[in-house]
Amino acid sequence: MKIIADNNGQISAELILILSTMIMIVLITAYYTTNILNDITNHTQIVIKKGREMILSQL
């Protein structure tokens, strides 16, 4: 009984797994980055509003 090896199929499967893992890493990183940027934006808006209210109250 002779077993025929299909190296091309295995290489394709491994390549698909590697690419899908890289895509997942990029998506997770993008998710956390956008959350951090949204937090920074929200805190900046709060600081600007408080500063504006303080300046207007002093006038």
GROMACS .gro file of N, CA, C and O in nm:
model
  236
    1MET      N    1   0.084  -0.117   0.000
    1MET     CA    2   0.000   0.000   0.000
    1MET      C    3   0.089   0.124   0.000
    1MET      O    4   0.175   0.140   0.085
    2LYS      N    5   0.068   0.208  -0.099
    2LYS     CA    6   0.150   0.327  -0.115
    2LYS      C    7   0.067   0.451  -0.075
    2LYS      O    8  -0.043   0.471  -0.125
    3ILE      N    9   0.121   0.532   0.017
    3ILE     CA   10   0.051   0.653   0.063
    3ILE      C   11   0.105   0.772  -0.016
    3ILE      O   12   0.226   0.794  -0.024
    4ILE      N   13   0.013   0.846  -0.074
    4ILE     CA   14   0.051   0.964  -0.152
    4ILE      C   15   0.037   1.087  -0.062
    4ILE      O   16  -0.069   1.112  -0.004
    5ALA      N   17   0.145   1.161  -0.049
    5ALA     CA   18   0.143   1.281   0.036
    5ALA      C   19   0.095   1.401  -0.046
    5ALA      O   20   0.135   1.420  -0.160
    6ASP      N   21   0.008   1.481   0.017
    6ASP     CA   22  -0.043   1.602  -0.048
    6ASP      C   23   0.011   1.723   0.028
    6ASP      O   24  -0.055   1.779   0.114
    7ASN      N   25   0.135   1.760  -0.003
    7ASN     CA   26   0.198   1.871   0.068
    7ASN      C   27   0.135   2.005   0.033
    7ASN      O   28   0.134   2.096   0.114
    8ASN      N   29   0.086   2.021  -0.088
    8ASN     CA   30   0.027   2.149  -0.128
    8ASN      C   31  -0.099   2.179  -0.047
    8ASN      O   32  -0.123   2.292  -0.007
    9GLY      N   33  -0.180   2.079  -0.022
    9GLY     CA   34  -0.301   2.099   0.057
    9GLY      C   35  -0.269   2.136   0.201
    9GLY      O   36  -0.335   2.220   0.261
   10GLN      N   37  -0.167   2.073   0.257
   10GLN     CA   38  -0.129   2.103   0.394
   10GLN      C   39  -0.071   2.243   0.405
   10GLN      O   40  -0.101   2.315   0.499
   11ILE      N   41   0.008   2.283   0.308
   11ILE     CA   42   0.065   2.417   0.308
   11ILE      C   43  -0.046   2.522   0.296
   11ILE      O   44  -0.044   2.624   0.365
   12SER      N   45  -0.145   2.496   0.212
   12SER     CA   46  -0.257   2.588   0.198
   12SER      C   47  -0.336   2.600   0.328
   12SER      O   48  -0.374   2.709   0.369
   13ALA      N   49  -0.360   2.488   0.394
   13ALA     CA   50  -0.433   2.491   0.520
   13ALA      C   51  -0.356   2.567   0.628
   13ALA      O   52  -0.414   2.646   0.703
   14GLU      N   53  -0.227   2.543   0.634
   14GLU     CA   54  -0.145   2.616   0.732
   14GLU      C   55  -0.142   2.764   0.702
   14GLU      O   56  -0.147   2.847   0.794
   15LEU      N   57  -0.135   2.800   0.576
   15LEU     CA   58  -0.135   2.940   0.536
   15LEU      C   59  -0.267   3.007   0.574
   15LEU      O   60  -0.268   3.120   0.624
   16ILE      N   61  -0.377   2.938   0.553
   16ILE     CA   62  -0.509   2.992   0.591
   16ILE      C   63  -0.516   3.013   0.742
   16ILE      O   64  -0.565   3.115   0.790
   17LEU      N   65  -0.466   2.918   0.819
   17LEU     CA   66  -0.466   2.931   0.965
   17LEU      C   67  -0.381   3.048   1.011
   17LEU      O   68  -0.420   3.124   1.100
   18ILE      N   69  -0.264   3.064   0.951
   18ILE     CA   70  -0.175   3.175   0.987
   18ILE      C   71  -0.239   3.308   0.953
   18ILE      O   72  -0.238   3.402   1.035
   19LEU      N   73  -0.297   3.320   0.834
   19LEU     CA   74  -0.360   3.445   0.794
   19LEU      C   75  -0.481   3.478   0.880
   19LEU      O   76  -0.502   3.593   0.918
   20SER      N   77  -0.562   3.378   0.913
   20SER     CA   78  -0.679   3.404   0.996
   20SER      C   79  -0.638   3.445   1.137
   20SER      O   80  -0.700   3.532   1.198
   21THR      N   81  -0.531   3.388   1.189
   21THR     CA   82  -0.479   3.429   1.320
   21THR      C   83  -0.430   3.573   1.316
   21THR      O   84  -0.457   3.651   1.409
   22MET      N   85  -0.360   3.610   1.210
   22MET     CA   86  -0.313   3.748   1.197
   22MET      C   87  -0.429   3.845   1.188
   22MET      O   88  -0.426   3.953   1.248
   23ILE      N   89  -0.533   3.809   1.115
   23ILE     CA   90  -0.651   3.895   1.102
   23ILE      C   91  -0.718   3.914   1.237
   23ILE      O   92  -0.760   4.025   1.273
   24MET      N   93  -0.729   3.805   1.314
   24MET     CA   94  -0.790   3.816   1.447
   24MET      C   95  -0.709   3.907   1.538
   24MET      O   96  -0.765   3.987   1.613
   25ILE      N   97  -0.578   3.897   1.532
   25ILE     CA   98  -0.492   3.984   1.614
   25ILE      C   99  -0.513   4.129   1.575
   25ILE      O  100  -0.524   4.218   1.660
   26VAL      N  101  -0.520   4.157   1.446
   26VAL     CA  102  -0.540   4.294   1.398
   26VAL      C  103  -0.676   4.346   1.443
   26VAL      O  104  -0.688   4.461   1.488
   27LEU      N  105  -0.780   4.264   1.433
   27LEU     CA  106  -0.914   4.307   1.473
   27LEU      C  107  -0.922   4.334   1.623
   27LEU      O  108  -0.982   4.433   1.666
   28ILE      N  109  -0.862   4.248   1.703
   28ILE     CA  110  -0.864   4.269   1.848
   28ILE      C  111  -0.787   4.395   1.885
   28ILE      O  112  -0.831   4.475   1.968
   29THR      N  113  -0.673   4.416   1.821
   29THR     CA  114  -0.594   4.537   1.847
   29THR      C  115  -0.671   4.662   1.806
   29THR      O  116  -0.672   4.762   1.878
   30ALA      N  117  -0.738   4.657   1.692
   30ALA     CA  118  -0.817   4.772   1.646
   30ALA      C  119  -0.932   4.801   1.742
   30ALA      O  120  -0.963   4.917   1.770
   31TYR      N  121  -0.995   4.695   1.795
   31TYR     CA  122  -1.106   4.713   1.889
   31TYR      C  123  -1.058   4.786   2.014
   31TYR      O  124  -1.119   4.884   2.058
   32TYR      N  125  -0.948   4.741   2.073
   32TYR     CA  126  -0.898   4.804   2.194
   32TYR      C  127  -0.846   4.945   2.167
   32TYR      O  128  -0.862   5.035   2.249
   33THR      N  129  -0.784   4.966   2.052
   33THR     CA  130  -0.734   5.098   2.017
   33THR      C  131  -0.849   5.197   2.004
   33THR      O  132  -0.842   5.310   2.054
   34THR      N  133  -0.958   5.156   1.938
   34THR     CA  134  -1.073   5.247   1.922
   34THR      C  135  -1.137   5.275   2.057
   34THR      O  136  -1.181   5.387   2.081
   35ASN      N  137  -1.143   5.177   2.145
   35ASN     CA  138  -1.198   5.202   2.278
   35ASN      C  139  -1.115   5.303   2.354
   35ASN      O  140  -1.168   5.393   2.419
   36ILE      N  141  -0.983   5.290   2.347
   36ILE     CA  142  -0.895   5.383   2.416
   36ILE      C  143  -0.909   5.523   2.357
   36ILE      O  144  -0.917   5.623   2.429
   37LEU      N  145  -0.915   5.533   2.225
   37LEU     CA  146  -0.930   5.664   2.162
   37LEU      C  147  -1.064   5.728   2.196
   37LEU      O  148  -1.072   5.849   2.217
   38ASN      N  149  -1.171   5.649   2.204
   38ASN     CA  150  -1.301   5.702   2.244
   38ASN      C  151  -1.298   5.753   2.388
   38ASN      O  152  -1.356   5.858   2.418
   39ASP      N  153  -1.231   5.681   2.477
   39ASP     CA  154  -1.218   5.726   2.615
   39ASP      C  155  -1.142   5.858   2.623
   39ASP      O  156  -1.180   5.949   2.696
   40ILE      N  157  -1.033   5.868   2.546
   40ILE     CA  158  -0.955   5.992   2.544
   40ILE      C  159  -1.040   6.107   2.492
   40ILE      O  160  -1.039   6.218   2.548
   41THR      N  161  -1.117   6.083   2.387
   41THR     CA  162  -1.202   6.187   2.330
   41THR      C  163  -1.307   6.232   2.430
   41THR      O  164  -1.331   6.352   2.447
   42ASN      N  165  -1.371   6.136   2.498
   42ASN     CA  166  -1.473   6.171   2.596
   42ASN      C  167  -1.416   6.252   2.712
   42ASN      O  168  -1.475   6.350   2.755
   43HIS      N  169  -1.299   6.212   2.762
   43HIS     CA  170  -1.237   6.285   2.872
   43HIS      C  171  -1.194   6.424   2.827
   43HIS      O  172  -1.206   6.521   2.903
   44THR      N  173  -1.146   6.436   2.706
   44THR     CA  174  -1.107   6.567   2.654
   44THR      C  175  -1.228   6.658   2.642
   44THR      O  176  -1.220   6.776   2.678
   45GLN      N  177  -1.340   6.606   2.596
   45GLN     CA  178  -1.461   6.687   2.586
   45GLN      C  179  -1.508   6.733   2.723
   45GLN      O  180  -1.552   6.848   2.740
   46ILE      N  181  -1.499   6.647   2.823
   46ILE     CA  182  -1.538   6.684   2.958
   46ILE      C  183  -1.450   6.796   3.012
   46ILE      O  184  -1.498   6.894   3.070
   47VAL      N  185  -1.320   6.786   2.991
   47VAL     CA  186  -1.225   6.888   3.037
   47VAL      C  187  -1.254   7.021   2.967
   47VAL      O  188  -1.254   7.128   3.031
   48ILE      N  189  -1.280   7.017   2.837
   48ILE     CA  190  -1.308   7.140   2.762
   48ILE      C  191  -1.437   7.204   2.811
   48ILE      O  192  -1.444   7.326   2.831
   49LYS      N  193  -1.541   7.124   2.836
   49LYS     CA  194  -1.668   7.178   2.885
   49LYS      C  195  -1.652   7.240   3.023
   49LYS      O  196  -1.704   7.349   3.050
   50LYS      N  197  -1.579   7.174   3.112
   50LYS     CA  198  -1.557   7.228   3.246
   50LYS      C  199  -1.477   7.357   3.240
   50LYS      O  200  -1.505   7.453   3.313
   51GLY      N  201  -1.374   7.360   3.156
   51GLY     CA  202  -1.295   7.482   3.141
   51GLY      C  203  -1.377   7.596   3.085
   51GLY      O  204  -1.366   7.710   3.130
   52ARG      N  205  -1.461   7.565   2.989
   52ARG     CA  206  -1.549   7.667   2.929
   52ARG      C  207  -1.647   7.721   3.032
   52ARG      O  208  -1.668   7.842   3.042
   53GLU      N  209  -1.708   7.631   3.111
   53GLU     CA  210  -1.802   7.675   3.213
   53GLU      C  211  -1.734   7.759   3.320
   53GLU      O  212  -1.789   7.858   3.369
   54MET      N  213  -1.611   7.722   3.356
   54MET     CA  214  -1.537   7.798   3.456
   54MET      C  215  -1.506   7.938   3.404
   54MET      O  216  -1.522   8.039   3.475
   55ILE      N  217  -1.463   7.949   3.278
   55ILE     CA  218  -1.429   8.078   3.221
   55ILE      C  219  -1.554   8.164   3.208
   55ILE      O  220  -1.552   8.284   3.240
   56LEU      N  221  -1.666   8.105   3.164
   56LEU     CA  222  -1.789   8.182   3.151
   56LEU      C  223  -1.844   8.225   3.287
   56LEU      O  224  -1.903   8.332   3.298
   57SER      N  225  -1.826   8.146   3.390
   57SER     CA  226  -1.874   8.184   3.522
   57SER      C  227  -1.792   8.296   3.581
   57SER      O  228  -1.839   8.372   3.667
   58GLN      N  229  -1.666   8.309   3.539
   58GLN     CA  230  -1.581   8.417   3.591
   58GLN      C  231  -1.605   8.549   3.522
   58GLN      O  232  -1.566   8.653   3.571
   59LEU      N  233  -1.672   8.546   3.408
   59LEU     CA  234  -1.697   8.673   3.335
   59LEU      C  235  -1.805   8.755   3.397
   59LEU      O  236  -1.900   8.730   3.450
   0.00000   0.00000   0.00000
